[in-house]
mmCIF file of C-alpha atoms in Angstrom:
data_model
loop_
_atom_site.group_PDB
_atom_site.id
_atom_site.type_symbol
_atom_site.label_atom_id
_atom_site.label_comp_id
_atom_site.label_asym_id
_atom_site.label_seq_id
_atom_site.Cartn_x
_atom_site.Cartn_y
_atom_site.Cartn_z
ATOM 1 C CA MET A 1 19.357 -20.198 4.349
ATOM 2 C CA LYS A 2 16.900 -21.752 6.545
ATOM 3 C CA SER A 3 13.591 -22.245 6.188
ATOM 4 C CA THR A 4 10.174 -24.080 8.029
ATOM 5 C CA THR A 5 5.980 -23.850 7.668
ATOM 6 C CA GLU A 6 3.407 -24.761 9.867
ATOM 7 C CA TYR A 7 -0.001 -24.125 9.425
ATOM 8 C CA LEU A 8 -1.804 -23.814 12.339
ATOM 9 C CA TRP A 9 -5.806 -24.894 12.289
ATOM 10 C CA MET A 10 -8.294 -22.402 14.409
ATOM 11 C CA HIS A 11 -11.636 -23.195 15.230
ATOM 12 C CA VAL A 12 -13.688 -20.723 16.634
ATOM 13 C CA PRO A 13 -17.237 -21.895 17.866
ATOM 14 C CA GLU A 14 -18.307 -17.383 18.601
ATOM 15 C CA ARG A 15 -19.203 -15.461 15.365
ATOM 16 C CA ARG A 16 -15.820 -13.251 16.672
ATOM 17 C CA ALA A 17 -13.373 -13.853 19.032
ATOM 18 C CA PHE A 18 -9.198 -12.783 20.139
ATOM 19 C CA VAL A 19 -6.845 -16.195 20.422
ATOM 20 C CA ASN A 20 -3.100 -15.678 21.803
ATOM 21 C CA ILE A 21 -1.410 -17.874 18.871
ATOM 22 C CA THR A 22 1.855 -16.438 20.711
ATOM 23 C CA PRO A 23 3.154 -20.200 22.679
ATOM 24 C CA GLU A 24 2.379 -22.035 18.753
ATOM 25 C CA VAL A 25 4.666 -19.707 17.290
ATOM 26 C CA GLU A 26 7.337 -19.794 19.416
ATOM 27 C CA ARG A 27 7.368 -23.358 18.748
ATOM 28 C CA VAL A 28 8.001 -23.335 15.292
ATOM 29 C CA VAL A 29 10.704 -20.660 16.024
ATOM 30 C CA GLN A 30 12.298 -23.367 18.002
ATOM 31 C CA ALA A 31 11.494 -26.564 15.947
ATOM 32 C CA SER A 32 13.003 -24.263 13.141
ATOM 33 C CA GLY A 33 16.583 -23.488 13.982
ATOM 34 C CA VAL A 34 16.703 -20.267 12.791
ATOM 35 C CA ARG A 35 19.026 -18.256 15.093
ATOM 36 C CA GLU A 36 18.493 -14.848 13.503
ATOM 37 C CA GLY A 37 15.356 -14.245 11.155
ATOM 38 C CA LEU A 38 11.963 -13.180 10.466
ATOM 39 C CA VAL A 39 8.547 -15.478 10.941
ATOM 40 C CA LEU A 40 6.012 -14.120 8.550
ATOM 41 C CA VAL A 41 2.607 -14.747 10.526
ATOM 42 C CA ASN A 42 -0.955 -14.245 8.716
ATOM 43 C CA ALA A 43 -4.305 -15.573 8.743
ATOM 44 C CA MET A 44 -4.787 -17.534 5.318
ATOM 45 C CA HIS A 45 -8.715 -16.901 5.331
ATOM 46 C CA ILE A 46 -10.072 -12.675 4.649
ATOM 47 C CA SER A 47 -12.321 -12.514 7.636
ATOM 48 C CA ALA A 48 -9.657 -12.849 9.922
ATOM 49 C CA SER A 49 -6.280 -10.959 11.322
ATOM 50 C CA VAL A 50 -3.219 -11.507 12.611
ATOM 51 C CA PHE A 51 -2.703 -8.734 15.080
ATOM 52 C CA ILE A 52 -0.400 -7.943 18.195
ATOM 53 C CA ASN A 53 -1.090 -6.641 21.181
ATOM 54 C CA ASP A 54 -1.754 -7.130 24.248
ATOM 55 C CA ASP A 55 -3.713 -9.779 26.239
ATOM 56 C CA GLU A 56 -5.525 -7.992 28.374
ATOM 57 C CA ARG A 57 -9.664 -8.729 28.787
ATOM 58 C CA GLY A 58 -10.563 -5.980 28.573
ATOM 59 C CA LEU A 59 -8.822 -4.464 25.673
ATOM 60 C CA HIS A 60 -10.447 -6.982 23.891
ATOM 61 C CA HIS A 61 -13.386 -6.369 25.109
ATOM 62 C CA ASP A 62 -12.962 -2.760 23.835
ATOM 63 C CA TYR A 63 -11.758 -3.540 19.908
ATOM 64 C CA ASP A 64 -14.804 -6.580 19.807
ATOM 65 C CA GLU A 65 -16.869 -3.305 20.425
ATOM 66 C CA TRP A 66 -14.253 -0.400 18.249
ATOM 67 C CA LEU A 67 -14.701 -2.810 15.600
ATOM 68 C CA GLU A 68 -18.387 -3.048 15.722
ATOM 69 C CA LYS A 69 -18.796 0.704 15.614
ATOM 70 C CA LEU A 70 -16.908 1.296 12.836
ATOM 71 C CA ALA A 71 -17.542 -1.884 10.172
ATOM 72 C CA PRO A 72 -21.396 -3.347 12.226
ATOM 73 C CA HIS A 73 -22.770 -6.088 11.117
ATOM 74 C CA ALA A 74 -26.397 -5.500 10.671
ATOM 75 C CA PRO A 75 -28.397 -4.847 9.076
ATOM 76 C CA THR A 76 -26.839 -7.189 6.745
ATOM 77 C CA SER A 77 -28.336 -5.904 4.079
ATOM 78 C CA ARG A 78 -26.105 -2.273 3.804
ATOM 79 C CA TYR A 79 -23.817 -4.637 1.995
ATOM 80 C CA ARG A 80 -23.563 -5.597 -1.072
ATOM 81 C CA HIS A 81 -20.575 -8.764 -0.111
ATOM 82 C CA ASN A 82 -23.772 -9.659 1.275
ATOM 83 C CA ASP A 83 -25.740 -9.850 -1.697
ATOM 84 C CA THR A 84 -23.897 -13.321 -2.523
ATOM 85 C CA GLY A 85 -25.647 -14.885 0.297
ATOM 86 C CA GLU A 86 -22.855 -14.349 2.052
ATOM 87 C CA ASP A 87 -23.926 -12.284 5.164
ATOM 88 C CA ASN A 88 -19.814 -10.986 6.355
ATOM 89 C CA ALA A 89 -18.718 -8.194 4.722
ATOM 90 C CA ASP A 90 -18.268 -6.437 7.498
ATOM 91 C CA ALA A 91 -15.786 -9.289 8.728
ATOM 92 C CA HIS A 92 -13.746 -7.990 5.470
ATOM 93 C CA LEU A 93 -13.297 -4.452 6.867
ATOM 94 C CA LYS A 94 -12.523 -5.361 10.283
ATOM 95 C CA ARG A 95 -9.862 -7.917 9.680
ATOM 96 C CA GLN A 96 -8.098 -4.614 7.329
ATOM 97 C CA VAL A 97 -8.419 -1.996 9.828
ATOM 98 C CA MET A 98 -7.189 -5.063 12.504
ATOM 99 C CA GLY A 99 -4.471 -6.343 9.788
ATOM 100 C CA ARG A 100 -3.685 -10.002 7.725
ATOM 101 C CA GLU A 101 -0.751 -10.444 8.837
ATOM 102 C CA VAL A 102 2.903 -9.558 11.425
ATOM 103 C CA VAL A 103 6.721 -10.655 10.670
ATOM 104 C CA VAL A 104 8.525 -10.509 13.877
ATOM 105 C CA ALA A 105 12.291 -10.701 14.015
ATOM 106 C CA VAL A 106 13.556 -14.368 15.216
ATOM 107 C CA THR A 107 17.287 -13.024 17.088
ATOM 108 C CA LYS A 108 19.345 -15.254 18.797
ATOM 109 C CA GLY A 109 16.655 -18.302 18.551
ATOM 110 C CA ALA A 110 13.740 -16.213 20.286
ATOM 111 C CA LEU A 111 10.691 -13.917 18.626
ATOM 112 C CA ASP A 112 12.298 -10.685 19.509
ATOM 113 C CA PHE A 113 9.688 -9.039 21.412
ATOM 114 C CA GLY A 114 8.870 -5.642 23.707
ATOM 115 C CA PRO A 115 7.441 -6.348 26.508
ATOM 116 C CA TRP A 116 3.672 -6.396 26.236
ATOM 117 C CA GLU A 117 4.363 -8.285 23.074
ATOM 118 C CA GLN A 118 1.677 -11.039 22.205
ATOM 119 C CA ILE A 119 0.454 -12.302 18.809
ATOM 120 C CA PHE A 120 -3.517 -12.829 18.300
ATOM 121 C CA TYR A 121 -5.308 -14.592 15.696
ATOM 122 C CA GLY A 122 -8.822 -12.241 15.440
ATOM 123 C CA GLU A 123 -11.590 -14.280 13.969
ATOM 124 C CA PHE A 124 -14.190 -12.148 12.869
ATOM 125 C CA ASP A 125 -16.749 -14.573 11.312
ATOM 126 C CA GLY A 126 -15.853 -18.119 12.814
ATOM 127 C CA ARG A 127 -18.046 -21.378 13.798
ATOM 128 C CA ARG A 128 -16.030 -23.606 11.100
ATOM 129 C CA ARG A 129 -12.414 -24.262 10.501
ATOM 130 C CA LYS A 130 -9.542 -21.683 9.319
ATOM 131 C CA ARG A 131 -5.546 -21.781 9.355
ATOM 132 C CA VAL A 132 -2.359 -19.465 9.941
ATOM 133 C CA LEU A 133 0.402 -19.513 8.276
ATOM 134 C CA VAL A 134 3.810 -19.242 10.108
ATOM 135 C CA LYS A 135 7.054 -19.256 8.104
ATOM 136 C CA VAL A 136 10.406 -18.694 9.227
ATOM 137 C CA ILE A 137 13.370 -18.074 7.349
ATOM 138 C CA GLY A 138 17.062 -17.546 8.718
ATOM 139 C CA GLU A 139 19.587 -19.084 9.484
ATOM 140 C CA MET B 1 23.343 -14.615 4.507
ATOM 141 C CA LYS B 2 23.537 -11.396 7.235
ATOM 142 C CA SER B 3 21.720 -10.128 9.570
ATOM 143 C CA THR B 4 22.116 -7.225 11.648
ATOM 144 C CA THR B 5 19.382 -5.652 14.941
ATOM 145 C CA GLU B 6 19.151 -2.506 16.413
ATOM 146 C CA TYR B 7 17.413 -0.979 18.552
ATOM 147 C CA LEU B 8 16.399 3.011 18.396
ATOM 148 C CA TRP B 9 15.449 4.187 21.891
ATOM 149 C CA MET B 10 12.462 6.571 21.413
ATOM 150 C CA HIS B 11 11.079 9.131 24.277
ATOM 151 C CA VAL B 12 8.388 11.742 23.058
ATOM 152 C CA PRO B 13 7.386 14.835 25.252
ATOM 153 C CA GLU B 14 3.879 14.346 24.797
ATOM 154 C CA ARG B 15 1.232 12.728 24.670
ATOM 155 C CA ARG B 16 1.079 12.500 20.859
ATOM 156 C CA ALA B 17 3.746 12.462 18.166
ATOM 157 C CA PHE B 18 5.234 11.274 14.155
ATOM 158 C CA VAL B 19 8.929 11.726 14.173
ATOM 159 C CA ASN B 20 10.297 10.628 11.026
ATOM 160 C CA ILE B 21 13.369 8.104 11.570
ATOM 161 C CA THR B 22 14.217 7.637 8.484
ATOM 162 C CA PRO B 23 17.832 8.435 8.541
ATOM 163 C CA GLU B 24 18.120 6.536 11.715
ATOM 164 C CA VAL B 25 17.230 3.206 9.387
ATOM 165 C CA GLU B 26 18.451 4.005 6.560
ATOM 166 C CA ARG B 27 22.262 4.419 8.872
ATOM 167 C CA VAL B 28 21.180 0.322 10.098
ATOM 168 C CA VAL B 29 21.120 -0.507 6.629
ATOM 169 C CA GLN B 30 24.278 0.818 5.413
ATOM 170 C CA ALA B 31 25.984 -0.372 8.630
ATOM 171 C CA SER B 32 24.800 -4.000 8.393
ATOM 172 C CA GLY B 33 26.509 -4.184 4.450
ATOM 173 C CA VAL B 34 23.341 -6.220 2.989
ATOM 174 C CA ARG B 35 22.835 -5.053 -0.784
ATOM 175 C CA GLU B 36 19.914 -6.569 -1.185
ATOM 176 C CA GLY B 37 16.978 -8.137 1.645
ATOM 177 C CA LEU B 38 14.572 -6.431 3.379
ATOM 178 C CA VAL B 39 14.739 -4.413 6.203
ATOM 179 C CA LEU B 40 11.923 -4.698 9.592
ATOM 180 C CA VAL B 41 11.144 -1.582 11.655
ATOM 181 C CA ASN B 42 9.037 -2.507 13.848
ATOM 182 C CA ALA B 43 7.301 -0.441 17.258
ATOM 183 C CA MET B 44 8.101 -2.758 20.062
ATOM 184 C CA HIS B 45 5.256 -1.693 22.397
ATOM 185 C CA ILE B 46 1.831 -1.852 21.842
ATOM 186 C CA SER B 47 0.634 1.996 21.978
ATOM 187 C CA ALA B 48 3.032 3.117 19.269
ATOM 188 C CA SER B 49 3.251 2.146 15.748
ATOM 189 C CA VAL B 50 5.674 2.403 13.044
ATOM 190 C CA PHE B 51 4.298 3.671 9.559
ATOM 191 C CA ILE B 52 5.187 4.774 6.013
ATOM 192 C CA ASN B 53 3.759 8.098 4.925
ATOM 193 C CA ASP B 54 4.822 11.830 3.271
ATOM 194 C CA ASP B 55 6.954 13.882 5.602
ATOM 195 C CA GLU B 56 4.141 16.934 6.140
ATOM 196 C CA ARG B 57 2.942 18.935 8.700
ATOM 197 C CA GLY B 58 -0.293 19.783 7.736
ATOM 198 C CA LEU B 59 -0.991 15.690 7.081
ATOM 199 C CA HIS B 60 0.697 14.822 10.340
ATOM 200 C CA HIS B 61 -1.914 17.586 11.821
ATOM 201 C CA ASP B 62 -4.569 15.786 9.942
ATOM 202 C CA TYR B 63 -3.820 12.213 11.091
ATOM 203 C CA ASP B 64 -4.258 13.261 15.158
ATOM 204 C CA GLU B 65 -7.273 14.905 14.500
ATOM 205 C CA TRP B 66 -9.024 11.759 12.442
ATOM 206 C CA LEU B 67 -7.406 8.946 14.854
ATOM 207 C CA GLU B 68 -8.567 11.180 17.767
ATOM 208 C CA LYS B 69 -11.979 10.962 16.219
ATOM 209 C CA LEU B 70 -11.962 7.067 15.607
ATOM 210 C CA ALA B 71 -10.607 6.655 18.921
ATOM 211 C CA PRO B 72 -11.258 9.289 21.348
ATOM 212 C CA HIS B 73 -9.018 9.667 24.271
ATOM 213 C CA ALA B 74 -11.611 10.799 26.377
ATOM 214 C CA PRO B 75 -13.709 10.081 28.331
ATOM 215 C CA THR B 76 -11.398 7.207 29.099
ATOM 216 C CA SER B 77 -13.695 5.585 30.803
ATOM 217 C CA ARG B 78 -15.691 4.480 28.215
ATOM 218 C CA TYR B 79 -12.830 1.626 28.042
ATOM 219 C CA ARG B 80 -12.387 -1.649 29.663
ATOM 220 C CA HIS B 81 -9.087 -1.713 28.858
ATOM 221 C CA ASN B 82 -8.911 1.417 31.736
ATOM 222 C CA ASP B 83 -10.730 0.068 34.226
ATOM 223 C CA THR B 84 -7.273 -1.709 34.805
ATOM 224 C CA GLY B 85 -5.520 1.924 36.060
ATOM 225 C CA GLU B 86 -4.433 2.974 32.535
ATOM 226 C CA ASP B 87 -5.911 5.467 31.253
ATOM 227 C CA ASN B 88 -4.074 4.538 27.420
ATOM 228 C CA ALA B 89 -6.457 2.431 25.874
ATOM 229 C CA ASP B 90 -7.149 4.625 22.808
ATOM 230 C CA ALA B 91 -3.598 4.327 22.065
ATOM 231 C CA HIS B 92 -4.014 0.348 21.360
ATOM 232 C CA LEU B 93 -6.785 1.127 18.988
ATOM 233 C CA LYS B 94 -5.006 4.138 17.103
ATOM 234 C CA ARG B 95 -2.002 2.458 17.250
ATOM 235 C CA GLN B 96 -3.979 -0.825 15.483
ATOM 236 C CA VAL B 97 -5.109 1.878 12.222
ATOM 237 C CA MET B 98 -1.426 2.577 11.409
ATOM 238 C CA GLY B 99 0.087 -0.139 12.309
ATOM 239 C CA ARG B 100 3.316 -2.010 14.086
ATOM 240 C CA GLU B 101 5.537 -2.053 10.914
ATOM 241 C CA VAL B 102 6.854 -2.049 8.260
ATOM 242 C CA VAL B 103 9.121 -3.957 5.837
ATOM 243 C CA VAL B 104 10.696 -2.422 3.299
ATOM 244 C CA ALA B 105 13.366 -3.721 0.213
ATOM 245 C CA VAL B 106 16.868 -2.876 0.603
ATOM 246 C CA THR B 107 18.350 -2.930 -2.892
ATOM 247 C CA LYS B 108 21.626 -2.205 -3.924
ATOM 248 C CA GLY B 109 22.386 -1.228 -0.555
ATOM 249 C CA ALA B 110 19.462 1.209 0.059
ATOM 250 C CA LEU B 111 16.146 1.522 1.442
ATOM 251 C CA ASP B 112 14.019 1.124 -1.777
ATOM 252 C CA PHE B 113 11.928 4.164 -2.105
ATOM 253 C CA GLY B 114 9.123 5.861 -4.169
ATOM 254 C CA PRO B 115 9.616 9.526 -4.237
ATOM 255 C CA TRP B 116 7.494 10.582 -1.134
ATOM 256 C CA GLU B 117 7.854 7.419 1.629
ATOM 257 C CA GLN B 118 10.026 8.056 4.474
ATOM 258 C CA ILE B 119 9.275 6.208 7.880
ATOM 259 C CA PHE B 120 7.916 7.083 10.962
ATOM 260 C CA TYR B 121 7.152 6.265 14.384
ATOM 261 C CA GLY B 122 3.504 7.547 16.207
ATOM 262 C CA GLU B 123 3.666 7.862 19.134
ATOM 263 C CA PHE B 124 0.229 7.545 20.678
ATOM 264 C CA ASP B 125 1.018 7.357 24.520
ATOM 265 C CA GLY B 126 4.437 9.201 25.303
ATOM 266 C CA ARG B 127 6.371 10.275 27.817
ATOM 267 C CA ARG B 128 8.123 7.661 28.783
ATOM 268 C CA ARG B 129 11.159 5.826 27.047
ATOM 269 C CA LYS B 130 10.265 3.056 23.841
ATOM 270 C CA ARG B 131 12.174 1.270 21.639
ATOM 271 C CA VAL B 132 12.203 0.361 17.770
ATOM 272 C CA LEU B 133 13.001 -2.371 16.671
ATOM 273 C CA VAL B 134 15.253 -2.349 12.648
ATOM 274 C CA LYS B 135 16.258 -5.709 11.538
ATOM 275 C CA VAL B 136 17.977 -5.716 8.149
ATOM 276 C CA ILE B 137 18.472 -9.534 6.009
ATOM 277 C CA GLY B 138 20.229 -10.856 3.038
ATOM 278 C CA GLU B 139 23.501 -10.622 1.019
ATOM 279 C CA MET C 1 19.911 -16.964 -1.267
ATOM 280 C CA LYS C 2 18.291 -15.446 -4.528
ATOM 281 C CA SER C 3 16.736 -12.025 -4.611
ATOM 282 C CA THR C 4 14.716 -10.186 -7.442
ATOM 283 C CA THR C 5 12.954 -7.344 -7.614
ATOM 284 C CA GLU C 6 10.440 -5.745 -10.055
ATOM 285 C CA TYR C 7 8.529 -3.006 -9.962
ATOM 286 C CA LEU C 8 5.017 -2.773 -11.772
ATOM 287 C CA TRP C 9 3.108 -0.030 -13.538
ATOM 288 C CA MET C 10 0.079 0.957 -12.046
ATOM 289 C CA HIS C 11 -2.116 3.377 -14.168
ATOM 290 C CA VAL C 12 -5.810 3.925 -13.202
ATOM 291 C CA PRO C 13 -7.712 6.137 -14.663
ATOM 292 C CA GLU C 14 -10.474 7.327 -12.216
ATOM 293 C CA ARG C 15 -9.805 8.630 -8.652
ATOM 294 C CA ARG C 16 -10.279 5.192 -6.959
ATOM 295 C CA ALA C 17 -10.282 1.643 -7.970
ATOM 296 C CA PHE C 18 -8.865 -2.090 -6.584
ATOM 297 C CA VAL C 19 -6.488 -3.950 -9.193
ATOM 298 C CA ASN C 20 -5.589 -7.454 -8.540
ATOM 299 C CA ILE C 21 -2.112 -7.880 -9.074
ATOM 300 C CA THR C 22 -1.816 -11.336 -8.480
ATOM 301 C CA PRO C 23 -0.987 -12.659 -11.923
ATOM 302 C CA GLU C 24 1.805 -10.193 -11.994
ATOM 303 C CA VAL C 25 2.926 -11.192 -8.194
ATOM 304 C CA GLU C 26 2.706 -14.797 -9.150
ATOM 305 C CA ARG C 27 4.674 -14.574 -12.850
ATOM 306 C CA VAL C 28 7.833 -12.738 -10.112
ATOM 307 C CA VAL C 29 8.051 -15.342 -7.893
ATOM 308 C CA GLN C 30 8.055 -18.040 -10.587
ATOM 309 C CA ALA C 31 10.974 -16.173 -12.565
ATOM 310 C CA SER C 32 12.823 -15.379 -9.273
ATOM 311 C CA GLY C 33 13.651 -19.206 -9.251
ATOM 312 C CA VAL C 34 13.423 -19.053 -5.081
ATOM 313 C CA ARG C 35 11.837 -22.417 -3.981
ATOM 314 C CA GLU C 36 10.846 -21.626 -0.390
ATOM 315 C CA GLY C 37 10.940 -17.168 0.659
ATOM 316 C CA LEU C 38 8.997 -14.427 1.487
ATOM 317 C CA VAL C 39 7.948 -11.959 -1.024
ATOM 318 C CA LEU C 40 7.010 -8.377 -0.190
ATOM 319 C CA VAL C 41 4.691 -6.322 -2.365
ATOM 320 C CA ASN C 42 4.048 -2.785 -2.055
ATOM 321 C CA ALA C 43 2.760 0.535 -2.902
ATOM 322 C CA MET C 44 6.302 3.111 -3.760
ATOM 323 C CA HIS C 45 3.046 5.886 -3.407
ATOM 324 C CA ILE C 46 2.012 7.192 -0.712
ATOM 325 C CA SER C 47 -2.039 7.617 -1.521
ATOM 326 C CA ALA C 48 -2.115 3.768 -2.571
ATOM 327 C CA SER C 49 -1.983 0.548 -1.353
ATOM 328 C CA VAL C 50 -1.282 -2.786 -1.348
ATOM 329 C CA PHE C 51 -3.621 -5.153 0.989
ATOM 330 C CA ILE C 52 -5.024 -9.398 0.127
ATOM 331 C CA ASN C 53 -8.779 -9.901 0.728
ATOM 332 C CA ASP C 54 -11.343 -11.422 -1.816
ATOM 333 C CA ASP C 55 -11.936 -10.647 -5.380
ATOM 334 C CA GLU C 56 -15.522 -9.481 -5.232
ATOM 335 C CA ARG C 57 -17.043 -6.768 -6.902
ATOM 336 C CA GLY C 58 -20.043 -6.509 -4.147
ATOM 337 C CA LEU C 59 -16.593 -5.978 -1.659
ATOM 338 C CA HIS C 60 -14.922 -3.918 -3.671
ATOM 339 C CA HIS C 61 -18.249 -1.226 -3.548
ATOM 340 C CA ASP C 62 -18.482 -1.646 0.505
ATOM 341 C CA TYR C 63 -14.958 -0.859 0.203
ATOM 342 C CA ASP C 64 -15.038 2.134 -1.099
ATOM 343 C CA GLU C 65 -18.169 3.040 0.662
ATOM 344 C CA TRP C 66 -16.936 2.708 4.248
ATOM 345 C CA LEU C 67 -13.720 4.188 2.978
ATOM 346 C CA GLU C 68 -15.536 7.025 2.502
ATOM 347 C CA LYS C 69 -17.051 7.068 5.354
ATOM 348 C CA LEU C 70 -14.003 6.834 7.339
ATOM 349 C CA ALA C 71 -11.977 9.281 5.971
ATOM 350 C CA PRO C 72 -14.429 11.471 3.108
ATOM 351 C CA HIS C 73 -12.476 13.262 0.273
ATOM 352 C CA ALA C 74 -15.199 16.492 0.498
ATOM 353 C CA PRO C 75 -15.212 18.999 1.886
ATOM 354 C CA THR C 76 -10.915 18.480 0.941
ATOM 355 C CA SER C 77 -10.972 21.696 2.786
ATOM 356 C CA ARG C 78 -10.936 20.335 6.139
ATOM 357 C CA TYR C 79 -7.969 19.019 5.904
ATOM 358 C CA ARG C 80 -4.894 20.830 6.204
ATOM 359 C CA HIS C 81 -2.645 18.936 3.436
ATOM 360 C CA ASN C 82 -4.516 19.783 1.119
ATOM 361 C CA ASP C 83 -3.905 23.438 2.148
ATOM 362 C CA THR C 84 -0.234 22.986 0.130
ATOM 363 C CA GLY C 85 -2.015 22.990 -3.075
ATOM 364 C CA GLU C 86 -3.299 18.981 -3.174
ATOM 365 C CA ASP C 87 -6.745 17.930 -2.620
ATOM 366 C CA ASN C 88 -6.030 14.140 -1.537
ATOM 367 C CA ALA C 89 -5.163 13.738 2.115
ATOM 368 C CA ASP C 90 -8.077 11.556 2.246
ATOM 369 C CA ALA C 91 -6.214 9.324 0.007
ATOM 370 C CA HIS C 92 -3.071 9.765 2.751
ATOM 371 C CA LEU C 93 -5.626 8.262 5.402
ATOM 372 C CA LYS C 94 -8.142 5.399 3.241
ATOM 373 C CA ARG C 95 -4.129 4.389 2.223
ATOM 374 C CA GLN C 96 -3.226 3.820 6.157
ATOM 375 C CA VAL C 97 -7.099 1.676 6.892
ATOM 376 C CA MET C 98 -5.691 -0.832 3.813
ATOM 377 C CA GLY C 99 -2.112 -1.119 4.536
ATOM 378 C CA ARG C 100 0.838 -0.610 2.168
ATOM 379 C CA GLU C 101 2.498 -3.305 1.726
ATOM 380 C CA VAL C 102 2.060 -7.349 2.206
ATOM 381 C CA VAL C 103 4.844 -9.606 2.836
ATOM 382 C CA VAL C 104 3.878 -13.288 1.460
ATOM 383 C CA ALA C 105 4.764 -17.161 1.994
ATOM 384 C CA VAL C 106 6.720 -18.682 -1.013
ATOM 385 C CA THR C 107 6.568 -22.255 -0.565
ATOM 386 C CA LYS C 108 7.726 -24.745 -2.789
ATOM 387 C CA GLY C 109 8.101 -21.991 -5.287
ATOM 388 C CA ALA C 110 4.227 -21.089 -5.422
ATOM 389 C CA LEU C 111 2.852 -17.804 -3.342
ATOM 390 C CA ASP C 112 1.402 -19.883 0.033
ATOM 391 C CA PHE C 113 -1.987 -18.646 -0.321
ATOM 392 C CA GLY C 114 -5.972 -19.126 1.561
ATOM 393 C CA PRO C 115 -8.221 -20.013 -0.799
ATOM 394 C CA TRP C 116 -9.455 -17.094 -1.135
ATOM 395 C CA GLU C 117 -6.382 -14.475 -0.835
ATOM 396 C CA GLN C 118 -5.922 -11.801 -3.901
ATOM 397 C CA ILE C 119 -3.352 -9.219 -4.369
ATOM 398 C CA PHE C 120 -4.428 -5.738 -4.876
ATOM 399 C CA TYR C 121 -3.640 -2.354 -5.290
ATOM 400 C CA GLY C 122 -5.635 -0.515 -4.029
ATOM 401 C CA GLU C 123 -5.769 3.267 -5.215
ATOM 402 C CA PHE C 124 -7.201 6.264 -3.845
ATOM 403 C CA ASP C 125 -5.303 8.897 -5.801
ATOM 404 C CA GLY C 126 -4.978 8.507 -9.333
ATOM 405 C CA ARG C 127 -4.987 9.646 -12.566
ATOM 406 C CA ARG C 128 -1.231 9.292 -13.085
ATOM 407 C CA ARG C 129 0.999 6.425 -13.409
ATOM 408 C CA LYS C 130 2.610 5.125 -9.610
ATOM 409 C CA ARG C 131 4.697 1.796 -8.826
ATOM 410 C CA VAL C 132 4.643 -1.540 -7.098
ATOM 411 C CA LEU C 133 7.434 -3.348 -5.670
ATOM 412 C CA VAL C 134 7.682 -6.528 -6.000
ATOM 413 C CA LYS C 135 10.754 -8.523 -4.205
ATOM 414 C CA VAL C 136 11.213 -12.092 -3.619
ATOM 415 C CA ILE C 137 13.852 -13.442 -1.054
ATOM 416 C CA GLY C 138 15.004 -17.289 -0.625
ATOM 417 C CA GLU C 139 16.239 -20.204 -1.805
#
């Protein structure tokens, strides 16, 4: 069994944004030499997500509005977590809707994707450096 | 390490439905010859889900009503994604709540399931053919 | 390829609670002897979750309130699933928001975690024994 582990550094200057990381994951898969296996891609921080969906600007706007409605940032005093001095409780909620990780099949040395699948980093409390883990296992 | 990859074709004639795909996944696991490992089952389309829950008609009705309340289909004009000519923005939102994929343990050659676990394909924008990927790795 | 499978028994005396199971998962990973691989941790019951987030009491309070708002327990008659004699339809909905499983990288023999990542069992219909599956594969 082969395995490769890499860490991608993310730095989103805004509080919230979606970043397409598919090319970075493809690069790690190719460098791993794995032909058949799985790749795990996960946010290493608990106020961020990794998820798969469409690379379409309108949809990302819809996600942002929808998540803000499901788990509003303000008033920050509505969340007990923010009594610790943080103001990011909403980010911990939004991340649960969008998910922490994806597991993707590697087949014939490439990401085995449907026609529109793209991997995104979802940042819900940015303005600082965070990491994404990419781990490939297989043969 | 052994691996097997299969693609299940789904064709839901309605816009939304839940389809139990456990028997198909069991078949792929048995055909793989893997005794100890993992199986990944994921929707290859971004307006559909694969998830694990109960095969109970009432619950599926509840899921459908609940998802429609969290992310209503209409008015379609409320979503920017639909400015592209689509009317399925809600499907991309519903899919994030229910998830893209499941990873299931394969133990002694079978799906290692609790008493009520069943694997479902969740369609949120049907009336066309879509695929589900099943990949088994292990020994 | 090595693999190890263990089942953790959970018994939450309340209807809902979050339990940190990171030490148990670490113990299984160490016992497995796997240095590079993946560990799957999943609820084997469909009204419970396994997820990764912060071990902070205020945040857990926020999760509980938020989930109760997204998918209220009462009136139980609002859910068709409860026509079967159950009163736990809301638990099946809450579990979808929080997720069934996590897949975590094992690197150099340990859980490859960011600074605040902890693994939780989320119980939404407790007062009885349930199981969590932990499966490690790798080399």
